[in-house]
Amino acid sequence: MAAPAVYRTEDEFLAYLCGFKALVYIIGYNKQQYENLDEAVDKVSSTLHATLNVKYGKGAWAVIYGGDPLDAAKPDIALLVDRLRREHGMTLIAVQAEYVDQNWGGVGSHVDAVYYYPTEFREDGAVAWGGFSPDRNPVGTTRVLLDVVPRSDGAPLTYWLAAGGGAIGKDELVAARDRGLPINALPAAARYPAEAEAPLGPCWELWGTLSGDPDDELPPFKRATAPA
């Protein structure tokens, strides 16, 4: 595989994104992994073919994820998006901390492009890969997708799609909803669920509590509102 295109500044990355008509940020399982990856890939690909392909055209939009490393033995979000790229021709973009480039040799060659943002750290010194700080400010990849991309002139609309996903993914969906971004969630069982009584994960449980109108032009995505 060819090495991915690398972007190291916000301006360069945003200029690259402006070459697409839309983006979709895919949330999924990491350590929890997928119980049935084939089923998850089918659900995600059929949803995106029926929505973004129809509205924008094949190749005119791109998939973004957090840049997790690819391991064939672990059916997680990295394998899911890799298969979307290989089997369905979707452009794949990683958004990852500079720490990965500086200490681990960078993201894998399974992505088409990567943006390395300045590494952020939590209070205990650990890398803040994503999610939210104790005062509920987005950090890491989550910050880039919520605060950098949507507020940039000319940047394409970002859709948020959860295929399974854990507690951080749930918080990301809530934040995207609160910002008026179109969101969607698909049921996908975890191989190692965080809670045995919730094998489909908290994103799917959240989806069942939301009300709101389907996106005017692209259902089943919703511009959802909080529970009544």
Short mmCIF file of N, CA, C and O in Angstrom, two decimals, residues 3-123:
data_model
loop_
_atom_site.label_atom_id
_atom_site.label_comp_id
_atom_site.label_asym_id
_atom_site.label_seq_id
_atom_site.Cartn_x
_atom_site.Cartn_y
_atom_site.Cartn_z
N ALA A 3 2.00 5.00 1.06
CA ALA A 3 1.96 5.74 2.32
C ALA A 3 0.86 6.79 2.25
O ALA A 3 0.61 7.38 1.19
N PRO A 4 0.19 7.05 3.37
CA PRO A 4 -0.88 8.05 3.35
C PRO A 4 -0.34 9.46 3.18
O PRO A 4 0.79 9.76 3.55
N ALA A 5 -1.18 10.33 2.64
CA ALA A 5 -0.86 11.75 2.62
C ALA A 5 -0.89 12.26 4.05
O ALA A 5 -1.78 11.89 4.83
N VAL A 6 0.08 13.10 4.41
CA VAL A 6 0.21 13.55 5.80
C VAL A 6 -0.03 15.05 5.89
O VAL A 6 0.54 15.83 5.11
N TYR A 7 -0.87 15.45 6.84
CA TYR A 7 -1.16 16.85 7.10
C TYR A 7 -0.83 17.15 8.56
O TYR A 7 -1.24 16.41 9.46
N ARG A 8 -0.08 18.23 8.78
CA ARG A 8 0.41 18.54 10.11
C ARG A 8 -0.10 19.87 10.67
O ARG A 8 0.18 20.21 11.81
N THR A 9 -0.82 20.62 9.86
CA THR A 9 -1.41 21.87 10.36
C THR A 9 -2.90 21.86 10.07
O THR A 9 -3.37 21.20 9.12
N GLU A 10 -3.64 22.61 10.89
CA GLU A 10 -5.08 22.70 10.67
C GLU A 10 -5.40 23.25 9.29
O GLU A 10 -6.30 22.74 8.60
N ASP A 11 -4.69 24.25 8.86
CA ASP A 11 -4.99 24.88 7.57
C ASP A 11 -4.80 23.89 6.42
O ASP A 11 -5.63 23.82 5.50
N GLU A 12 -3.72 23.14 6.45
CA GLU A 12 -3.48 22.15 5.40
C GLU A 12 -4.56 21.08 5.40
O GLU A 12 -5.05 20.68 4.33
N PHE A 13 -4.90 20.62 6.58
CA PHE A 13 -5.91 19.56 6.69
C PHE A 13 -7.27 20.04 6.22
O PHE A 13 -7.97 19.35 5.46
N LEU A 14 -7.65 21.23 6.63
CA LEU A 14 -8.96 21.75 6.23
C LEU A 14 -9.02 22.01 4.73
O LEU A 14 -10.07 21.80 4.10
N ALA A 15 -7.93 22.44 4.15
CA ALA A 15 -7.90 22.63 2.70
C ALA A 15 -8.11 21.30 1.98
O ALA A 15 -8.81 21.23 0.96
N TYR A 16 -7.52 20.24 2.52
CA TYR A 16 -7.72 18.90 1.95
C TYR A 16 -9.18 18.48 2.08
O TYR A 16 -9.78 17.98 1.12
N LEU A 17 -9.78 18.68 3.25
CA LEU A 17 -11.16 18.27 3.46
C LEU A 17 -12.13 19.01 2.54
O LEU A 17 -13.18 18.47 2.16
N CYS A 18 -11.79 20.23 2.18
CA CYS A 18 -12.67 21.01 1.30
C CYS A 18 -12.77 20.42 -0.09
O CYS A 18 -13.62 20.84 -0.89
N GLY A 19 -11.95 19.43 -0.39
CA GLY A 19 -12.06 18.73 -1.66
C GLY A 19 -13.18 17.70 -1.69
O GLY A 19 -13.45 17.11 -2.74
N PHE A 20 -13.83 17.49 -0.54
CA PHE A 20 -14.95 16.55 -0.45
C PHE A 20 -16.25 17.31 -0.24
O PHE A 20 -16.27 18.40 0.30
N LYS A 21 -17.34 16.68 -0.65
CA LYS A 21 -18.66 17.29 -0.46
C LYS A 21 -19.24 16.99 0.91
O LYS A 21 -20.15 17.70 1.38
N ALA A 22 -18.77 15.92 1.55
CA ALA A 22 -19.27 15.55 2.87
C ALA A 22 -18.26 14.63 3.54
O ALA A 22 -17.39 14.03 2.88
N LEU A 23 -18.39 14.51 4.86
CA LEU A 23 -17.56 13.61 5.66
C LEU A 23 -18.47 12.79 6.56
O LEU A 23 -19.56 13.24 6.92
N VAL A 24 -18.03 11.60 6.92
CA VAL A 24 -18.74 10.82 7.93
C VAL A 24 -17.72 10.30 8.94
O VAL A 24 -16.75 9.64 8.57
N TYR A 25 -17.93 10.66 10.18
CA TYR A 25 -17.07 10.20 11.27
C TYR A 25 -17.70 8.94 11.85
O TYR A 25 -18.84 8.96 12.32
N ILE A 26 -16.96 7.84 11.80
CA ILE A 26 -17.49 6.56 12.26
C ILE A 26 -16.94 6.23 13.63
O ILE A 26 -15.73 6.19 13.85
N ILE A 27 -17.86 5.97 14.54
CA ILE A 27 -17.58 5.57 15.91
C ILE A 27 -17.78 4.06 16.01
O ILE A 27 -18.72 3.52 15.42
N GLY A 28 -16.92 3.37 16.75
CA GLY A 28 -17.10 1.93 16.89
C GLY A 28 -16.33 1.38 18.07
O GLY A 28 -15.84 2.13 18.93
N TYR A 29 -16.21 0.06 18.11
CA TYR A 29 -15.54 -0.60 19.22
C TYR A 29 -14.03 -0.63 19.03
O TYR A 29 -13.53 -0.80 17.92
N ASN A 30 -13.32 -0.50 20.14
CA ASN A 30 -11.88 -0.66 20.17
C ASN A 30 -11.57 -1.94 20.95
O ASN A 30 -11.58 -3.03 20.40
N LYS A 31 -11.32 -1.84 22.24
CA LYS A 31 -11.00 -3.03 23.03
C LYS A 31 -12.17 -4.01 23.11
O LYS A 31 -11.97 -5.23 23.25
N GLN A 32 -13.38 -3.50 23.02
CA GLN A 32 -14.54 -4.38 23.12
C GLN A 32 -14.71 -5.26 21.87
O GLN A 32 -15.28 -6.34 21.96
N GLN A 33 -14.23 -4.79 20.74
CA GLN A 33 -14.25 -5.52 19.48
C GLN A 33 -15.69 -5.88 19.04
O GLN A 33 -16.65 -5.72 19.79
N TYR A 34 -15.81 -6.32 17.79
CA TYR A 34 -17.10 -6.71 17.24
C TYR A 34 -17.33 -8.21 17.36
O TYR A 34 -16.43 -9.00 17.07
N GLU A 35 -18.51 -8.57 17.76
CA GLU A 35 -18.87 -9.98 17.79
C GLU A 35 -18.97 -10.55 16.38
O GLU A 35 -18.57 -11.68 16.11
N ASN A 36 -19.51 -9.75 15.46
CA ASN A 36 -19.66 -10.18 14.06
C ASN A 36 -19.26 -9.01 13.16
O ASN A 36 -20.09 -8.16 12.84
N LEU A 37 -17.99 -8.98 12.77
CA LEU A 37 -17.50 -7.86 11.97
C LEU A 37 -18.16 -7.82 10.59
O LEU A 37 -18.47 -6.74 10.09
N ASP A 38 -18.38 -8.97 9.98
CA ASP A 38 -19.01 -9.00 8.66
C ASP A 38 -20.37 -8.30 8.70
O ASP A 38 -20.70 -7.51 7.81
N GLU A 39 -21.13 -8.60 9.73
CA GLU A 39 -22.46 -7.99 9.86
C GLU A 39 -22.36 -6.49 10.05
O GLU A 39 -23.13 -5.72 9.45
N ALA A 40 -21.40 -6.05 10.85
CA ALA A 40 -21.22 -4.62 11.09
C ALA A 40 -20.81 -3.90 9.81
O ALA A 40 -21.32 -2.82 9.49
N VAL A 41 -19.89 -4.50 9.05
CA VAL A 41 -19.46 -3.89 7.79
C VAL A 41 -20.64 -3.78 6.83
O VAL A 41 -20.83 -2.75 6.16
N ASP A 42 -21.46 -4.82 6.76
CA ASP A 42 -22.63 -4.80 5.86
C ASP A 42 -23.61 -3.70 6.25
O ASP A 42 -24.13 -2.98 5.38
N LYS A 43 -23.85 -3.55 7.55
CA LYS A 43 -24.79 -2.52 8.00
C LYS A 43 -24.28 -1.12 7.69
O LYS A 43 -25.03 -0.26 7.20
N VAL A 44 -23.00 -0.89 7.97
CA VAL A 44 -22.45 0.44 7.73
C VAL A 44 -22.39 0.74 6.24
O VAL A 44 -22.79 1.83 5.80
N SER A 45 -21.89 -0.19 5.45
CA SER A 45 -21.75 0.06 4.02
C SER A 45 -23.10 0.27 3.35
O SER A 45 -23.25 1.17 2.52
N SER A 46 -24.10 -0.53 3.72
CA SER A 46 -25.41 -0.36 3.10
C SER A 46 -26.03 0.98 3.49
O SER A 46 -26.67 1.64 2.66
N THR A 47 -25.82 1.40 4.74
CA THR A 47 -26.34 2.71 5.17
C THR A 47 -25.67 3.84 4.41
O THR A 47 -26.34 4.77 3.93
N LEU A 48 -24.35 3.77 4.24
CA LEU A 48 -23.64 4.85 3.55
C LEU A 48 -23.92 4.84 2.05
O LEU A 48 -24.04 5.91 1.44
N HIS A 49 -24.05 3.67 1.46
CA HIS A 49 -24.40 3.61 0.03
C HIS A 49 -25.78 4.21 -0.23
O HIS A 49 -25.99 4.89 -1.23
N ALA A 50 -26.71 3.97 0.71
CA ALA A 50 -28.09 4.44 0.52
C ALA A 50 -28.26 5.90 0.88
O ALA A 50 -29.30 6.49 0.58
N THR A 51 -27.26 6.51 1.51
CA THR A 51 -27.40 7.89 1.95
C THR A 51 -26.37 8.79 1.26
O THR A 51 -26.69 9.53 0.34
N LEU A 52 -25.12 8.71 1.68
CA LEU A 52 -24.11 9.62 1.15
C LEU A 52 -23.83 9.38 -0.33
O LEU A 52 -23.63 10.33 -1.09
N ASN A 53 -23.81 8.12 -0.76
CA ASN A 53 -23.59 7.86 -2.19
C ASN A 53 -24.72 8.44 -3.03
O ASN A 53 -24.48 9.01 -4.10
N VAL A 54 -25.94 8.31 -2.54
CA VAL A 54 -27.09 8.81 -3.30
C VAL A 54 -27.08 10.33 -3.36
O VAL A 54 -27.33 10.93 -4.40
N LYS A 55 -26.79 10.97 -2.24
CA LYS A 55 -26.85 12.43 -2.19
C LYS A 55 -25.63 13.08 -2.85
O LYS A 55 -25.78 14.07 -3.58
N TYR A 56 -24.42 12.55 -2.58
CA TYR A 56 -23.20 13.23 -3.00
C TYR A 56 -22.46 12.55 -4.14
O TYR A 56 -21.66 13.19 -4.83
N GLY A 57 -22.70 11.25 -4.33
CA GLY A 57 -21.99 10.52 -5.37
C GLY A 57 -20.80 9.76 -4.81
O GLY A 57 -20.11 10.23 -3.90
N LYS A 58 -20.54 8.59 -5.36
CA LYS A 58 -19.43 7.76 -4.90
C LYS A 58 -18.11 8.49 -5.13
O LYS A 58 -17.87 9.06 -6.20
N GLY A 59 -17.28 8.48 -4.11
CA GLY A 59 -15.98 9.13 -4.20
C GLY A 59 -15.98 10.61 -3.87
O GLY A 59 -14.91 11.22 -3.79
N ALA A 60 -17.16 11.19 -3.64
CA ALA A 60 -17.25 12.62 -3.36
C ALA A 60 -17.26 12.92 -1.87
O ALA A 60 -17.28 14.08 -1.47
N TRP A 61 -17.25 11.88 -1.03
CA TRP A 61 -17.25 12.05 0.41
C TRP A 61 -16.21 11.10 1.00
O TRP A 61 -15.69 10.23 0.32
N ALA A 62 -15.89 11.29 2.27
CA ALA A 62 -14.83 10.50 2.88
C ALA A 62 -15.21 10.06 4.29
O ALA A 62 -16.02 10.69 4.97
N VAL A 63 -14.61 8.94 4.70
CA VAL A 63 -14.77 8.40 6.05
C VAL A 63 -13.61 8.89 6.93
O VAL A 63 -12.45 8.86 6.51
N ILE A 64 -13.95 9.32 8.15
CA ILE A 64 -12.93 9.71 9.13
C ILE A 64 -13.07 8.80 10.35
O ILE A 64 -14.18 8.46 10.76
N TYR A 65 -11.92 8.41 10.91
CA TYR A 65 -11.95 7.70 12.19
C TYR A 65 -10.72 8.11 12.99
O TYR A 65 -9.88 8.88 12.52
N GLY A 66 -10.61 7.57 14.21
CA GLY A 66 -9.58 8.04 15.13
C GLY A 66 -8.19 7.50 14.92
O GLY A 66 -7.30 7.82 15.71
N GLY A 67 -7.97 6.69 13.89
CA GLY A 67 -6.61 6.26 13.58
C GLY A 67 -6.09 5.09 14.37
O GLY A 67 -4.87 4.88 14.44
N ASP A 68 -6.96 4.29 14.97
CA ASP A 68 -6.52 3.11 15.72
C ASP A 68 -5.69 2.20 14.82
O ASP A 68 -5.97 2.07 13.63
N PRO A 69 -4.68 1.51 15.38
CA PRO A 69 -3.84 0.63 14.56
C PRO A 69 -4.61 -0.58 14.04
O PRO A 69 -5.54 -1.07 14.69
N LEU A 70 -4.19 -1.06 12.90
CA LEU A 70 -4.84 -2.19 12.25
C LEU A 70 -4.21 -3.50 12.73
O LEU A 70 -3.00 -3.67 12.67
N ASP A 71 -5.04 -4.42 13.23
CA ASP A 71 -4.59 -5.73 13.69
C ASP A 71 -5.61 -6.76 13.23
O ASP A 71 -6.76 -6.76 13.70
N ALA A 72 -5.20 -7.64 12.32
CA ALA A 72 -6.13 -8.61 11.74
C ALA A 72 -6.73 -9.55 12.78
O ALA A 72 -7.78 -10.15 12.53
N ALA A 73 -6.08 -9.67 13.94
CA ALA A 73 -6.58 -10.55 14.98
C ALA A 73 -7.61 -9.88 15.88
O ALA A 73 -8.20 -10.54 16.74
N LYS A 74 -7.82 -8.57 15.68
CA LYS A 74 -8.74 -7.83 16.53
C LYS A 74 -9.82 -7.17 15.67
O LYS A 74 -9.57 -6.14 15.04
N PRO A 75 -11.02 -7.73 15.64
CA PRO A 75 -12.10 -7.15 14.83
C PRO A 75 -12.69 -5.90 15.48
O PRO A 75 -13.74 -5.94 16.11
N ASP A 76 -11.99 -4.78 15.28
CA ASP A 76 -12.41 -3.54 15.92
C ASP A 76 -12.69 -2.47 14.87
O ASP A 76 -12.82 -2.77 13.68
N ILE A 77 -12.78 -1.22 15.31
CA ILE A 77 -13.13 -0.13 14.40
C ILE A 77 -12.11 0.02 13.27
O ILE A 77 -12.48 0.34 12.13
N ALA A 78 -10.84 -0.26 13.54
CA ALA A 78 -9.82 -0.14 12.50
C ALA A 78 -10.06 -1.15 11.38
O ALA A 78 -9.95 -0.82 10.19
N LEU A 79 -10.40 -2.38 11.73
CA LEU A 79 -10.69 -3.38 10.70
C LEU A 79 -11.97 -3.04 9.95
O LEU A 79 -12.07 -3.27 8.74
N LEU A 80 -12.95 -2.49 10.66
CA LEU A 80 -14.20 -2.13 9.99
C LEU A 80 -13.96 -1.08 8.91
O LEU A 80 -14.38 -1.25 7.76
N VAL A 81 -13.27 0.01 9.26
CA VAL A 81 -13.08 1.07 8.26
C VAL A 81 -12.10 0.64 7.17
O VAL A 81 -12.22 1.08 6.02
N ASP A 82 -11.16 -0.23 7.51
CA ASP A 82 -10.25 -0.76 6.49
C ASP A 82 -11.03 -1.54 5.44
O ASP A 82 -10.77 -1.43 4.24
N ARG A 83 -11.98 -2.32 5.88
CA ARG A 83 -12.80 -3.07 4.93
C ARG A 83 -13.70 -2.16 4.11
O ARG A 83 -13.95 -2.41 2.92
N LEU A 84 -14.19 -1.09 4.70
CA LEU A 84 -14.97 -0.12 3.93
C LEU A 84 -14.12 0.44 2.80
O LEU A 84 -14.58 0.62 1.67
N ARG A 85 -12.87 0.72 3.10
CA ARG A 85 -11.96 1.27 2.08
C ARG A 85 -11.66 0.24 1.01
O ARG A 85 -11.74 0.52 -0.19
N ARG A 86 -11.30 -0.99 1.41
CA ARG A 86 -10.86 -2.00 0.45
C ARG A 86 -12.01 -2.59 -0.37
O ARG A 86 -11.88 -2.81 -1.57
N GLU A 87 -13.14 -2.83 0.29
CA GLU A 87 -14.24 -3.52 -0.37
C GLU A 87 -15.25 -2.59 -1.02
O GLU A 87 -15.99 -3.01 -1.92
N HIS A 88 -15.29 -1.35 -0.57
CA HIS A 88 -16.31 -0.44 -1.07
C HIS A 88 -15.74 0.86 -1.63
O HIS A 88 -16.50 1.77 -1.98
N GLY A 89 -14.43 0.96 -1.71
CA GLY A 89 -13.81 2.11 -2.35
C GLY A 89 -14.00 3.43 -1.66
O GLY A 89 -13.98 4.48 -2.30
N MET A 90 -14.16 3.40 -0.33
CA MET A 90 -14.37 4.64 0.41
C MET A 90 -13.02 5.25 0.80
O MET A 90 -12.13 4.55 1.27
N THR A 91 -12.87 6.55 0.63
CA THR A 91 -11.67 7.25 1.07
C THR A 91 -11.63 7.25 2.59
O THR A 91 -12.62 7.57 3.26
N LEU A 92 -10.46 6.90 3.17
CA LEU A 92 -10.33 6.76 4.62
C LEU A 92 -9.29 7.74 5.16
O LEU A 92 -8.15 7.75 4.72
N ILE A 93 -9.72 8.54 6.14
CA ILE A 93 -8.87 9.56 6.75
C ILE A 93 -8.75 9.29 8.24
O ILE A 93 -9.75 9.03 8.91
N ALA A 94 -7.53 9.34 8.76
CA ALA A 94 -7.29 9.21 10.19
C ALA A 94 -7.01 10.57 10.80
O ALA A 94 -6.34 11.41 10.19
N VAL A 95 -7.51 10.79 12.00
CA VAL A 95 -7.20 11.99 12.78
C VAL A 95 -6.54 11.49 14.06
O VAL A 95 -7.19 10.83 14.88
N GLN A 96 -5.26 11.77 14.21
CA GLN A 96 -4.49 11.12 15.27
C GLN A 96 -3.51 12.12 15.89
O GLN A 96 -3.10 13.09 15.26
N ALA A 97 -3.10 11.85 17.12
CA ALA A 97 -2.16 12.71 17.83
C ALA A 97 -0.76 12.60 17.26
O ALA A 97 -0.34 11.53 16.79
N GLU A 98 -0.02 13.70 17.32
CA GLU A 98 1.38 13.69 16.88
C GLU A 98 2.20 12.65 17.64
O GLU A 98 3.21 12.15 17.12
N TYR A 99 1.78 12.32 18.84
CA TYR A 99 2.49 11.33 19.64
C TYR A 99 2.69 10.03 18.87
O TYR A 99 3.75 9.40 18.97
N VAL A 100 1.68 9.62 18.11
CA VAL A 100 1.76 8.37 17.35
C VAL A 100 2.83 8.46 16.27
O VAL A 100 3.58 7.52 16.03
N ASP A 101 2.92 9.60 15.64
CA ASP A 101 3.95 9.80 14.60
C ASP A 101 5.34 9.88 15.20
O ASP A 101 6.30 9.32 14.67
N GLN A 102 5.45 10.54 16.33
CA GLN A 102 6.76 10.78 16.93
C GLN A 102 7.30 9.58 17.71
O GLN A 102 8.52 9.43 17.84
N ASN A 103 6.40 8.70 18.18
CA ASN A 103 6.85 7.61 19.06
C ASN A 103 6.55 6.21 18.52
O ASN A 103 7.24 5.26 18.92
N TRP A 104 5.57 6.08 17.64
CA TRP A 104 5.17 4.75 17.19
C TRP A 104 5.28 4.58 15.68
O TRP A 104 4.78 3.60 15.12
N GLY A 105 5.89 5.53 15.00
CA GLY A 105 6.07 5.38 13.56
C GLY A 105 4.89 5.79 12.71
O GLY A 105 4.88 5.55 11.50
N GLY A 106 3.88 6.40 13.31
CA GLY A 106 2.74 6.90 12.54
C GLY A 106 1.63 5.87 12.36
O GLY A 106 1.73 4.73 12.80
N VAL A 107 0.57 6.30 11.72
CA VAL A 107 -0.56 5.40 11.45
C VAL A 107 -0.20 4.44 10.33
O VAL A 107 0.78 4.62 9.62
N GLY A 108 -1.03 3.42 10.17
CA GLY A 108 -0.77 2.40 9.15
C GLY A 108 -1.04 2.89 7.74
O GLY A 108 -1.68 3.92 7.51
N SER A 109 -0.58 2.11 6.79
CA SER A 109 -0.76 2.46 5.37
C SER A 109 -2.14 2.11 4.86
O SER A 109 -2.41 2.27 3.66
N HIS A 110 -3.03 1.64 5.74
CA HIS A 110 -4.39 1.32 5.32
C HIS A 110 -5.25 2.58 5.15
O HIS A 110 -6.38 2.48 4.67
N VAL A 111 -4.73 3.76 5.55
CA VAL A 111 -5.50 4.99 5.38
C VAL A 111 -4.98 5.77 4.18
O VAL A 111 -3.82 5.63 3.77
N ASP A 112 -5.84 6.60 3.62
CA ASP A 112 -5.45 7.43 2.48
C ASP A 112 -4.77 8.72 2.93
O ASP A 112 -3.93 9.26 2.20
N ALA A 113 -5.16 9.21 4.09
CA ALA A 113 -4.60 10.47 4.59
C ALA A 113 -4.68 10.49 6.10
O ALA A 113 -5.51 9.79 6.71
N VAL A 114 -3.83 11.30 6.73
CA VAL A 114 -3.83 11.43 8.18
C VAL A 114 -3.53 12.88 8.54
O VAL A 114 -2.69 13.53 7.93
N TYR A 115 -4.23 13.35 9.56
CA TYR A 115 -3.91 14.64 10.16
C TYR A 115 -3.38 14.37 11.56
O TYR A 115 -4.05 13.75 12.40
N TYR A 116 -2.15 14.82 11.81
CA TYR A 116 -1.55 14.71 13.14
C TYR A 116 -1.74 16.04 13.87
O TYR A 116 -1.11 17.04 13.51
N TYR A 117 -2.60 16.04 14.87
CA TYR A 117 -2.83 17.25 15.65
C TYR A 117 -1.87 17.28 16.85
O TYR A 117 -1.36 16.24 17.28
N PRO A 118 -1.60 18.46 17.40
CA PRO A 118 -0.72 18.55 18.58
C PRO A 118 -1.25 17.69 19.73
O PRO A 118 -2.43 17.77 20.08
N THR A 119 -0.40 16.87 20.27
CA THR A 119 -0.80 15.94 21.33
C THR A 119 -1.32 16.69 22.55
O THR A 119 -0.74 17.68 22.98
N GLU A 120 -2.42 16.20 23.08
CA GLU A 120 -3.00 16.74 24.30
C GLU A 120 -2.86 15.70 25.41
O GLU A 120 -2.87 14.50 25.15
N PHE A 121 -2.75 16.18 26.64
CA PHE A 121 -2.55 15.28 27.78
C PHE A 121 -3.62 15.52 28.84
O PHE A 121 -4.09 16.64 29.03
N ARG A 122 -3.96 14.45 29.53
CA ARG A 122 -4.88 14.55 30.65
C ARG A 122 -4.10 14.94 31.92
O ARG A 122 -2.88 15.00 31.92
N GLU A 123 -4.84 15.18 32.99
CA GLU A 123 -4.21 15.65 34.22
C GLU A 123 -3.21 14.66 34.78
O GLU A 123 -2.24 15.04 35.44
#
